[in-house]
Amino acid sequence: MRWSGQSVTADQGLIGLSGLVRSVRTPEFAGMTFHEVMAKSALNRVPGQSAMPFDWTVNPYRGCSHACVYCFARNTHKYLDLDAGSDFDNQVVVKVNVAEVLRAELAKPKWDRDPVALGTNTDPYQRAEGRYGLMPGIITALADSGTPFSILTKGTLLRRDLPLLVEAADRVPIHIAMSIAVYDDELQQSIEPGTPTTAARLATVRAAVDAGFDVSVFVMPVLPYLTDTRAHLSAALSSIREAGATRLTYGALHLRPGAREWFFQWLEREHPGLVGRYRSMYSGSSSAPKAYRQWLREKMGALMKEYGFDSRATWAPPARTPAVVQQLNQPTLF
C-alpha cells in the first residue's frame, strides 16, 4: 500500500539500496524516512548452525521506529551503510511487495510448509504498519498455503488483525507472543521511546487471549540494577498473569555490537551511576556473567512458581509448530 508523503530526492535517499523505488518523508512521522523497496524474496532461511527452533523468517521492515535502546538487531543496519543508532530508529526500509513475493514463494512445489517466524529481527507491527498494511497480506498468504507461523511483537496494532488471525488459526497453527520487558512507565518511555505503553501491550495480550489464542510474554531483556528487583519482577508476573498469558520467557540483557554502543550512550545520559557496573559486567562478553544469569534464574524460578508459571518448561515448540525468540543470526536483507 502506498501513502501520501514527500518523496526524498536521490542524493538524500539510499541510492545503493537494492530494489529502491523511492524514499518518503511525511509530517505524520516527523524525523523519519521510509525507503520503499521491491523485494526479490520474502522468506529468509535461518543459518544451519543456528540453534533457533525454526528455519524460516519473514521481515517486512528493516529498522524499527520502536527505537528500543537495547535492540539486538541494530548492527544489521550497517549492512545498508546506515548506522546502528539513530538511523536504525529513523531510516526504515519497507518491502512494499513482500506479501506478493511471499505468496509466490509459498506456492512453489519445493515449499514444505515449515514454520515461519515473524518479528525475529524488527517488529512487523511497528508504527509504519498502520500505513503500509503489509501484515494482512502476509498472514493470508501463510494461512492459504497451510504454513504454520508465529508472531512476536511489541505493537498493539496486532489487535487490528485479530479477526484475520482467528480465521487463519482455523487452518494453521499460530502462536502469538508479546514482548514486555519494562513495568515502570518512566523507564519504559526512556529506553523504548517508540513503543506502546506497558499497559497498552498487556491489554493487547488480553485481547488476543479473549480471541482464543495461547499468548506468551517475553520479559526480555531483564536489565541489571534497573528491572531485576523482586518488586519489579513481581509486578511484571502479576500483570502478565492477570492479562491471561499462558507462558513466560525471560532473559538477561544481551549487548551485541551496535546495540552495545547505543545502550551505553543512553546509560551514561540517563543512569551515569550504573555505567561502571555495566562495563564490569559486560567487559568480556555480550552476555551477562554466568553468576548473574544463575542468580536471575533462581529469582525468576521462585516468582514463576508463585504466580503459576511453569519454571521447568523451556520454549521448545512441538514438531511443525512455530515459536518465537528474541535473537537471530544475521538475516538475509532481501
mmCIF file of C-alpha atoms in Angstrom:
data_model
loop_
_atom_site.group_PDB
_atom_site.id
_atom_site.type_symbol
_atom_site.label_atom_id
_atom_site.label_comp_id
_atom_site.label_asym_id
_atom_site.label_seq_id
_atom_site.Cartn_x
_atom_site.Cartn_y
_atom_site.Cartn_z
ATOM 1 C CA MET A 1 0.000 0.000 0.000
ATOM 2 C CA ARG A 2 1.316 3.448 -0.931
ATOM 3 C CA TRP A 3 0.533 6.539 1.051
ATOM 4 C CA SER A 4 0.988 10.257 0.636
ATOM 5 C CA GLY A 5 4.208 11.904 1.704
ATOM 6 C CA GLN A 6 7.150 13.898 0.463
ATOM 7 C CA SER A 7 9.460 11.934 -1.804
ATOM 8 C CA VAL A 8 13.112 12.398 -0.915
ATOM 9 C CA THR A 9 15.496 13.359 -3.713
ATOM 10 C CA ALA A 10 18.008 10.783 -4.858
ATOM 11 C CA ASP A 11 21.002 12.267 -3.037
ATOM 12 C CA GLN A 12 19.006 12.225 0.223
ATOM 13 C CA GLY A 13 17.876 8.634 -0.155
ATOM 14 C CA LEU A 14 19.774 5.370 -0.181
ATOM 15 C CA ILE A 15 20.975 5.346 -3.764
ATOM 16 C CA GLY A 16 22.659 1.955 -3.421
ATOM 17 C CA LEU A 17 19.772 0.185 -1.706
ATOM 18 C CA SER A 18 18.764 -2.825 -3.797
ATOM 19 C CA GLY A 19 15.282 -2.510 -5.276
ATOM 20 C CA LEU A 20 14.737 1.047 -4.067
ATOM 21 C CA VAL A 21 11.591 2.616 -5.518
ATOM 22 C CA ARG A 22 11.538 5.838 -3.552
ATOM 23 C CA SER A 23 12.301 7.340 -0.152
ATOM 24 C CA VAL A 24 9.447 9.083 1.633
ATOM 25 C CA ARG A 25 9.033 11.531 4.483
ATOM 26 C CA THR A 26 5.739 12.664 5.933
ATOM 27 C CA PRO A 27 4.722 15.041 8.759
ATOM 28 C CA GLU A 28 2.876 12.171 10.410
ATOM 29 C CA PHE A 29 6.246 10.524 11.095
ATOM 30 C CA ALA A 30 8.411 13.539 11.865
ATOM 31 C CA GLY A 31 12.131 12.843 11.577
ATOM 32 C CA MET A 32 11.670 9.501 9.848
ATOM 33 C CA THR A 33 12.386 8.352 6.313
ATOM 34 C CA PHE A 34 10.797 5.280 4.755
ATOM 35 C CA HIS A 35 12.717 3.622 1.939
ATOM 36 C CA GLU A 36 10.262 1.663 -0.207
ATOM 37 C CA VAL A 37 11.879 -1.295 -1.939
ATOM 38 C CA MET A 38 10.749 -4.085 -4.224
ATOM 39 C CA ALA A 39 11.989 -7.233 -2.506
ATOM 40 C CA LYS A 40 13.279 -10.130 -4.580
ATOM 41 C CA SER A 41 12.471 -12.634 -1.847
ATOM 42 C CA ALA A 42 10.403 -12.732 1.335
ATOM 43 C CA LEU A 43 11.398 -15.957 3.059
ATOM 44 C CA ASN A 44 14.723 -15.812 4.910
ATOM 45 C CA ARG A 45 16.474 -19.085 5.682
ATOM 46 C CA VAL A 46 17.933 -19.233 9.194
ATOM 47 C CA PRO A 47 21.593 -20.309 9.023
ATOM 48 C CA GLY A 48 22.073 -24.024 9.559
ATOM 49 C CA GLN A 49 24.329 -23.519 12.573
ATOM 50 C CA SER A 50 21.667 -21.537 14.378
ATOM 51 C CA ALA A 51 20.016 -23.018 17.481
ATOM 52 C CA MET A 52 16.707 -21.360 16.662
ATOM 53 C CA PRO A 53 13.600 -23.614 16.776
ATOM 54 C CA PHE A 54 12.540 -22.648 13.268
ATOM 55 C CA ASP A 55 14.165 -22.480 9.869
ATOM 56 C CA TRP A 56 12.379 -19.566 8.182
ATOM 57 C CA THR A 57 11.540 -15.947 8.913
ATOM 58 C CA VAL A 58 9.798 -13.078 7.153
ATOM 59 C CA ASN A 59 10.828 -9.485 7.876
ATOM 60 C CA PRO A 60 8.619 -6.904 6.109
ATOM 61 C CA TYR A 61 10.621 -3.994 7.593
ATOM 62 C CA ARG A 62 14.275 -3.197 8.252
ATOM 63 C CA GLY A 63 14.961 -0.802 11.085
ATOM 64 C CA CYS A 64 12.333 -0.059 13.696
ATOM 65 C CA SER A 65 10.584 3.055 14.976
ATOM 66 C CA HIS A 66 10.142 1.423 18.380
ATOM 67 C CA ALA A 67 13.694 2.685 18.996
ATOM 68 C CA CYS A 68 14.480 0.248 21.807
ATOM 69 C CA VAL A 69 17.922 1.268 23.007
ATOM 70 C CA TYR A 70 18.996 -2.340 23.642
ATOM 71 C CA CYS A 71 17.697 -3.867 20.378
ATOM 72 C CA PHE A 72 19.987 -6.707 19.288
ATOM 73 C CA ALA A 73 19.207 -6.116 15.592
ATOM 74 C CA ARG A 74 20.754 -2.651 15.431
ATOM 75 C CA ASN A 75 24.004 -3.798 13.880
ATOM 76 C CA THR A 76 22.180 -5.229 10.843
ATOM 77 C CA HIS A 77 21.552 -1.665 9.655
ATOM 78 C CA LYS A 78 25.259 -1.360 8.933
ATOM 79 C CA TYR A 79 24.760 -3.775 6.046
ATOM 80 C CA LEU A 80 22.744 -0.965 4.443
ATOM 81 C CA ASP A 81 25.536 1.582 5.045
ATOM 82 C CA LEU A 82 23.474 3.118 7.845
ATOM 83 C CA ASP A 83 24.434 3.469 11.488
ATOM 84 C CA ALA A 84 23.182 1.251 14.302
ATOM 85 C CA GLY A 85 21.946 4.209 16.348
ATOM 86 C CA SER A 86 19.587 6.913 15.148
ATOM 87 C CA ASP A 87 19.489 5.553 11.578
ATOM 88 C CA PHE A 88 18.107 2.251 12.856
ATOM 89 C CA ASP A 89 15.304 4.159 14.587
ATOM 90 C CA ASN A 90 14.573 6.673 11.834
ATOM 91 C CA GLN A 91 15.547 5.103 8.481
ATOM 92 C CA VAL A 92 13.130 2.235 7.909
ATOM 93 C CA VAL A 93 13.197 0.005 4.837
ATOM 94 C CA VAL A 94 9.730 -1.113 3.727
ATOM 95 C CA LYS A 95 9.347 -4.151 1.453
ATOM 96 C CA VAL A 96 6.193 -2.940 -0.227
ATOM 97 C CA ASN A 97 5.691 -6.104 -2.310
ATOM 98 C CA VAL A 98 6.529 -8.601 0.447
ATOM 99 C CA ALA A 99 3.093 -10.261 0.544
ATOM 100 C CA GLU A 100 3.013 -10.888 -3.200
ATOM 101 C CA VAL A 101 6.555 -12.264 -3.238
ATOM 102 C CA LEU A 102 5.838 -14.446 -0.213
ATOM 103 C CA ARG A 103 2.718 -15.913 -1.815
ATOM 104 C CA ALA A 104 4.716 -16.854 -4.905
ATOM 105 C CA GLU A 105 7.460 -18.493 -2.835
ATOM 106 C CA LEU A 106 4.950 -20.466 -0.761
ATOM 107 C CA ALA A 107 3.311 -21.753 -3.947
ATOM 108 C CA LYS A 108 6.497 -23.423 -5.163
ATOM 109 C CA PRO A 109 6.353 -27.248 -5.137
ATOM 110 C CA LYS A 110 9.512 -27.465 -3.032
ATOM 111 C CA TRP A 111 7.971 -25.477 -0.139
ATOM 112 C CA ASP A 112 7.473 -27.939 2.721
ATOM 113 C CA ARG A 113 5.229 -25.782 4.931
ATOM 114 C CA ASP A 114 7.870 -25.404 7.615
ATOM 115 C CA PRO A 115 7.005 -22.987 10.454
ATOM 116 C CA VAL A 116 7.731 -19.322 9.734
ATOM 117 C CA ALA A 117 8.568 -16.763 12.434
ATOM 118 C CA LEU A 118 7.615 -13.082 12.230
ATOM 119 C CA GLY A 119 9.165 -10.467 14.490
ATOM 120 C CA THR A 120 12.556 -12.061 14.964
ATOM 121 C CA ASN A 121 14.566 -9.148 13.561
ATOM 122 C CA THR A 122 12.465 -5.975 13.594
ATOM 123 C CA ASP A 123 8.873 -5.571 14.668
ATOM 124 C CA PRO A 124 6.239 -6.301 11.995
ATOM 125 C CA TYR A 125 3.725 -4.182 13.934
ATOM 126 C CA GLN A 126 5.835 -1.052 14.312
ATOM 127 C CA ARG A 127 4.108 2.249 13.536
ATOM 128 C CA ALA A 128 4.683 2.118 9.775
ATOM 129 C CA GLU A 129 2.485 -0.970 9.561
ATOM 130 C CA GLY A 130 -0.529 1.235 10.243
ATOM 131 C CA ARG A 131 0.145 2.956 6.912
ATOM 132 C CA TYR A 132 1.630 0.231 4.750
ATOM 133 C CA GLY A 133 -0.617 -2.601 5.950
ATOM 134 C CA LEU A 134 1.729 -5.429 4.969
ATOM 135 C CA MET A 135 0.795 -7.928 7.662
ATOM 136 C CA PRO A 136 -2.728 -8.876 6.481
ATOM 137 C CA GLY A 137 -1.305 -9.995 3.137
ATOM 138 C CA ILE A 138 1.467 -11.936 4.874
ATOM 139 C CA ILE A 139 -0.948 -13.655 7.262
ATOM 140 C CA THR A 140 -3.310 -14.582 4.444
ATOM 141 C CA ALA A 141 -0.510 -15.925 2.251
ATOM 142 C CA LEU A 142 0.809 -18.137 5.056
ATOM 143 C CA ALA A 143 -2.637 -19.452 6.005
ATOM 144 C CA ASP A 144 -3.665 -20.077 2.400
ATOM 145 C CA SER A 145 -0.545 -22.160 1.859
ATOM 146 C CA GLY A 146 -1.029 -24.216 5.038
ATOM 147 C CA THR A 147 2.115 -22.797 6.662
ATOM 148 C CA PRO A 148 2.152 -22.503 10.481
ATOM 149 C CA PHE A 149 3.601 -19.282 11.857
ATOM 150 C CA SER A 150 4.362 -17.245 14.944
ATOM 151 C CA ILE A 151 4.346 -13.532 15.694
ATOM 152 C CA LEU A 152 6.499 -11.720 18.259
ATOM 153 C CA THR A 153 5.696 -8.031 18.669
ATOM 154 C CA LYS A 154 5.608 -5.002 20.936
ATOM 155 C CA GLY A 155 2.957 -3.429 18.745
ATOM 156 C CA THR A 156 -0.648 -3.020 19.818
ATOM 157 C CA LEU A 157 -1.566 -2.802 16.135
ATOM 158 C CA LEU A 158 -1.768 -6.587 16.370
ATOM 159 C CA ARG A 159 -5.331 -6.042 17.588
ATOM 160 C CA ARG A 160 -6.326 -4.785 14.139
ATOM 161 C CA ASP A 161 -5.538 -8.204 12.689
ATOM 162 C CA LEU A 162 -7.046 -10.412 15.416
ATOM 163 C CA PRO A 163 -10.164 -11.268 13.356
ATOM 164 C CA LEU A 164 -7.944 -12.279 10.442
ATOM 165 C CA LEU A 165 -5.686 -14.289 12.761
ATOM 166 C CA VAL A 166 -8.681 -16.073 14.284
ATOM 167 C CA GLU A 167 -9.783 -17.067 10.801
ATOM 168 C CA ALA A 168 -6.261 -18.170 9.873
ATOM 169 C CA ALA A 169 -5.935 -20.224 13.069
ATOM 170 C CA ASP A 170 -8.728 -22.488 11.817
ATOM 171 C CA ARG A 171 -6.346 -23.590 9.076
ATOM 172 C CA VAL A 172 -2.824 -23.471 10.539
ATOM 173 C CA PRO A 173 -1.164 -23.437 13.977
ATOM 174 C CA ILE A 174 -0.443 -19.852 15.088
ATOM 175 C CA HIS A 175 1.409 -18.672 18.162
ATOM 176 C CA ILE A 176 1.371 -15.083 19.403
ATOM 177 C CA ALA A 177 3.889 -13.550 21.779
ATOM 178 C CA MET A 178 4.076 -10.033 23.179
ATOM 179 C CA SER A 179 7.402 -8.549 24.265
ATOM 180 C CA ILE A 180 7.013 -6.550 27.501
ATOM 181 C CA ALA A 181 10.312 -6.027 29.293
ATOM 182 C CA VAL A 182 9.745 -2.945 31.479
ATOM 183 C CA TYR A 183 6.978 -2.395 34.042
ATOM 184 C CA ASP A 184 7.942 1.096 35.128
ATOM 185 C CA ASP A 185 6.324 3.763 32.940
ATOM 186 C CA GLU A 186 9.111 6.343 33.154
ATOM 187 C CA LEU A 187 11.865 3.833 32.432
ATOM 188 C CA GLN A 188 9.845 2.232 29.649
ATOM 189 C CA GLN A 189 9.386 5.530 27.817
ATOM 190 C CA SER A 190 13.077 6.331 28.251
ATOM 191 C CA ILE A 191 14.520 3.067 26.973
ATOM 192 C CA GLU A 192 11.772 2.150 24.464
ATOM 193 C CA PRO A 193 10.584 5.607 23.372
ATOM 194 C CA GLY A 194 8.721 4.491 20.260
ATOM 195 C CA THR A 195 6.765 1.613 21.789
ATOM 196 C CA PRO A 196 3.206 1.497 23.108
ATOM 197 C CA THR A 197 2.913 1.666 26.883
ATOM 198 C CA THR A 198 3.218 -1.429 29.028
ATOM 199 C CA ALA A 199 -0.470 -1.129 29.924
ATOM 200 C CA ALA A 200 -1.462 -0.997 26.255
ATOM 201 C CA ARG A 201 0.580 -4.095 25.473
ATOM 202 C CA LEU A 202 -0.919 -6.003 28.398
ATOM 203 C CA ALA A 203 -4.364 -5.030 27.114
ATOM 204 C CA THR A 204 -3.366 -6.447 23.722
ATOM 205 C CA VAL A 205 -2.351 -9.704 25.399
ATOM 206 C CA ARG A 206 -5.804 -9.851 26.993
ATOM 207 C CA ALA A 207 -7.484 -9.132 23.653
ATOM 208 C CA ALA A 208 -5.568 -11.959 21.975
ATOM 209 C CA VAL A 209 -6.347 -14.337 24.837
ATOM 210 C CA ASP A 210 -10.034 -13.416 24.642
ATOM 211 C CA ALA A 211 -9.871 -14.135 20.909
ATOM 212 C CA GLY A 212 -8.834 -17.696 21.740
ATOM 213 C CA PHE A 213 -5.038 -17.587 21.430
ATOM 214 C CA ASP A 214 -2.448 -19.074 23.741
ATOM 215 C CA VAL A 215 -0.298 -15.988 24.291
ATOM 216 C CA SER A 216 3.255 -15.843 25.614
ATOM 217 C CA VAL A 217 5.006 -12.832 27.095
ATOM 218 C CA PHE A 218 8.712 -12.162 26.704
ATOM 219 C CA VAL A 219 10.193 -10.425 29.756
ATOM 220 C CA MET A 220 13.341 -9.714 27.818
ATOM 221 C CA PRO A 221 15.706 -8.180 28.454
ATOM 222 C CA VAL A 222 15.885 -8.058 32.227
ATOM 223 C CA LEU A 223 18.097 -5.036 32.916
ATOM 224 C CA PRO A 224 20.613 -5.412 35.765
ATOM 225 C CA TYR A 225 20.041 -2.895 38.586
ATOM 226 C CA LEU A 226 17.041 -1.432 36.738
ATOM 227 C CA THR A 227 14.373 -4.092 36.292
ATOM 228 C CA ASP A 228 15.732 -7.057 38.239
ATOM 229 C CA THR A 229 14.410 -6.222 41.717
ATOM 230 C CA ARG A 230 11.880 -8.543 43.292
ATOM 231 C CA ALA A 231 9.342 -5.700 43.378
ATOM 232 C CA HIS A 232 9.669 -5.010 39.643
ATOM 233 C CA LEU A 233 9.635 -8.652 38.584
ATOM 234 C CA SER A 234 6.774 -9.483 40.919
ATOM 235 C CA ALA A 235 4.716 -6.645 39.431
ATOM 236 C CA ALA A 236 5.594 -7.927 35.967
ATOM 237 C CA LEU A 237 4.491 -11.510 36.597
ATOM 238 C CA SER A 238 1.348 -10.415 38.387
ATOM 239 C CA SER A 239 0.381 -8.203 35.441
ATOM 240 C CA ILE A 240 1.163 -10.906 32.904
ATOM 241 C CA ARG A 241 -0.877 -13.476 34.775
ATOM 242 C CA GLU A 242 -3.798 -11.065 35.079
ATOM 243 C CA ALA A 243 -3.647 -10.422 31.320
ATOM 244 C CA GLY A 244 -4.154 -14.131 30.714
ATOM 245 C CA ALA A 245 -0.812 -15.136 29.181
ATOM 246 C CA THR A 246 -0.067 -18.831 29.470
ATOM 247 C CA ARG A 247 3.704 -18.815 29.118
ATOM 248 C CA LEU A 248 6.537 -16.532 30.108
ATOM 249 C CA THR A 249 10.046 -16.320 28.705
ATOM 250 C CA TYR A 250 12.777 -14.203 30.281
ATOM 251 C CA GLY A 251 16.438 -13.444 29.781
ATOM 252 C CA ALA A 252 19.111 -11.045 30.941
ATOM 253 C CA LEU A 253 20.266 -8.117 28.809
ATOM 254 C CA HIS A 254 22.436 -9.155 25.869
ATOM 255 C CA LEU A 255 24.605 -6.426 24.340
ATOM 256 C CA ARG A 256 25.776 -7.225 20.840
ATOM 257 C CA PRO A 257 27.968 -4.807 18.896
ATOM 258 C CA GLY A 258 25.847 -1.925 17.656
ATOM 259 C CA ALA A 259 23.360 -2.243 20.480
ATOM 260 C CA ARG A 260 26.189 -2.131 22.998
ATOM 261 C CA GLU A 261 27.473 1.289 21.959
ATOM 262 C CA TRP A 262 23.978 2.801 21.697
ATOM 263 C CA PHE A 263 22.950 1.362 25.060
ATOM 264 C CA PHE A 264 25.991 2.764 26.836
ATOM 265 C CA GLN A 265 25.333 6.219 25.402
ATOM 266 C CA TRP A 266 21.826 6.017 26.860
ATOM 267 C CA LEU A 267 23.137 4.709 30.198
ATOM 268 C CA GLU A 268 25.710 7.496 30.507
ATOM 269 C CA ARG A 269 22.971 10.037 29.858
ATOM 270 C CA GLU A 270 20.168 8.583 31.967
ATOM 271 C CA HIS A 271 21.860 6.474 34.670
ATOM 272 C CA PRO A 272 25.519 7.521 34.902
ATOM 273 C CA GLY A 273 25.905 5.894 38.295
ATOM 274 C CA LEU A 274 25.449 2.459 36.717
ATOM 275 C CA VAL A 275 28.000 2.830 33.923
ATOM 276 C CA GLY A 276 30.873 1.332 35.918
ATOM 277 C CA ARG A 277 28.810 -1.667 36.998
ATOM 278 C CA TYR A 278 27.656 -2.369 33.467
ATOM 279 C CA ARG A 279 31.125 -2.019 31.983
ATOM 280 C CA SER A 280 32.390 -4.508 34.537
ATOM 281 C CA MET A 281 29.553 -6.945 33.822
ATOM 282 C CA TYR A 282 29.868 -6.757 30.038
ATOM 283 C CA SER A 283 33.620 -6.218 29.704
ATOM 284 C CA GLY A 284 34.411 -9.548 28.107
ATOM 285 C CA SER A 285 31.170 -10.735 26.587
ATOM 286 C CA SER A 286 27.880 -9.702 25.047
ATOM 287 C CA SER A 287 26.134 -11.821 27.659
ATOM 288 C CA ALA A 288 25.640 -11.096 31.342
ATOM 289 C CA PRO A 289 28.036 -13.040 33.579
ATOM 290 C CA LYS A 290 27.165 -16.646 34.324
ATOM 291 C CA ALA A 291 26.798 -15.893 38.034
ATOM 292 C CA TYR A 292 24.256 -13.164 37.295
ATOM 293 C CA ARG A 293 22.276 -15.401 34.968
ATOM 294 C CA GLN A 294 22.195 -18.112 37.633
ATOM 295 C CA TRP A 295 21.044 -15.562 40.222
ATOM 296 C CA LEU A 296 18.302 -14.380 37.878
ATOM 297 C CA ARG A 297 17.275 -17.961 37.132
ATOM 298 C CA GLU A 298 16.803 -18.696 40.833
ATOM 299 C CA LYS A 299 14.858 -15.488 41.437
ATOM 300 C CA MET A 300 12.626 -15.954 38.413
ATOM 301 C CA GLY A 301 12.104 -19.624 39.193
ATOM 302 C CA ALA A 302 10.679 -18.766 42.590
ATOM 303 C CA LEU A 303 8.494 -15.984 41.205
ATOM 304 C CA MET A 304 7.189 -18.087 38.326
ATOM 305 C CA LYS A 305 6.173 -20.781 40.790
ATOM 306 C CA GLU A 306 4.477 -18.174 42.973
ATOM 307 C CA TYR A 307 2.447 -16.821 40.042
ATOM 308 C CA GLY A 308 1.629 -20.160 38.485
ATOM 309 C CA PHE A 309 4.047 -20.275 35.562
ATOM 310 C CA ASP A 310 5.953 -23.498 34.923
ATOM 311 C CA SER A 311 9.569 -22.598 35.653
ATOM 312 C CA ARG A 312 10.735 -26.000 34.382
ATOM 313 C CA ALA A 313 9.350 -25.553 30.904
ATOM 314 C CA THR A 314 11.605 -24.444 28.111
ATOM 315 C CA TRP A 315 10.407 -22.751 24.972
ATOM 316 C CA ALA A 316 10.761 -25.626 22.543
ATOM 317 C CA PRO A 317 7.941 -25.937 20.016
ATOM 318 C CA PRO A 318 6.471 -29.312 19.049
ATOM 319 C CA ALA A 319 7.322 -30.530 15.583
ATOM 320 C CA ARG A 320 5.980 -28.239 12.862
ATOM 321 C CA THR A 321 4.625 -25.762 15.408
ATOM 322 C CA PRO A 322 6.104 -22.256 15.333
ATOM 323 C CA ALA A 323 7.881 -20.443 18.127
ATOM 324 C CA VAL A 324 9.479 -17.044 18.551
ATOM 325 C CA VAL A 325 12.791 -15.951 20.001
ATOM 326 C CA GLN A 326 14.497 -12.703 20.812
ATOM 327 C CA GLN A 327 17.756 -13.395 18.983
ATOM 328 C CA LEU A 328 18.612 -14.393 15.430
ATOM 329 C CA ASN A 329 21.798 -14.752 13.438
ATOM 330 C CA GLN A 330 22.458 -12.355 10.603
ATOM 331 C CA PRO A 331 19.362 -12.454 8.377
ATOM 332 C CA THR A 332 19.118 -12.106 4.629
ATOM 333 C CA LEU A 333 18.348 -8.492 3.765
ATOM 334 C CA PHE A 334 16.103 -9.019 0.734
#
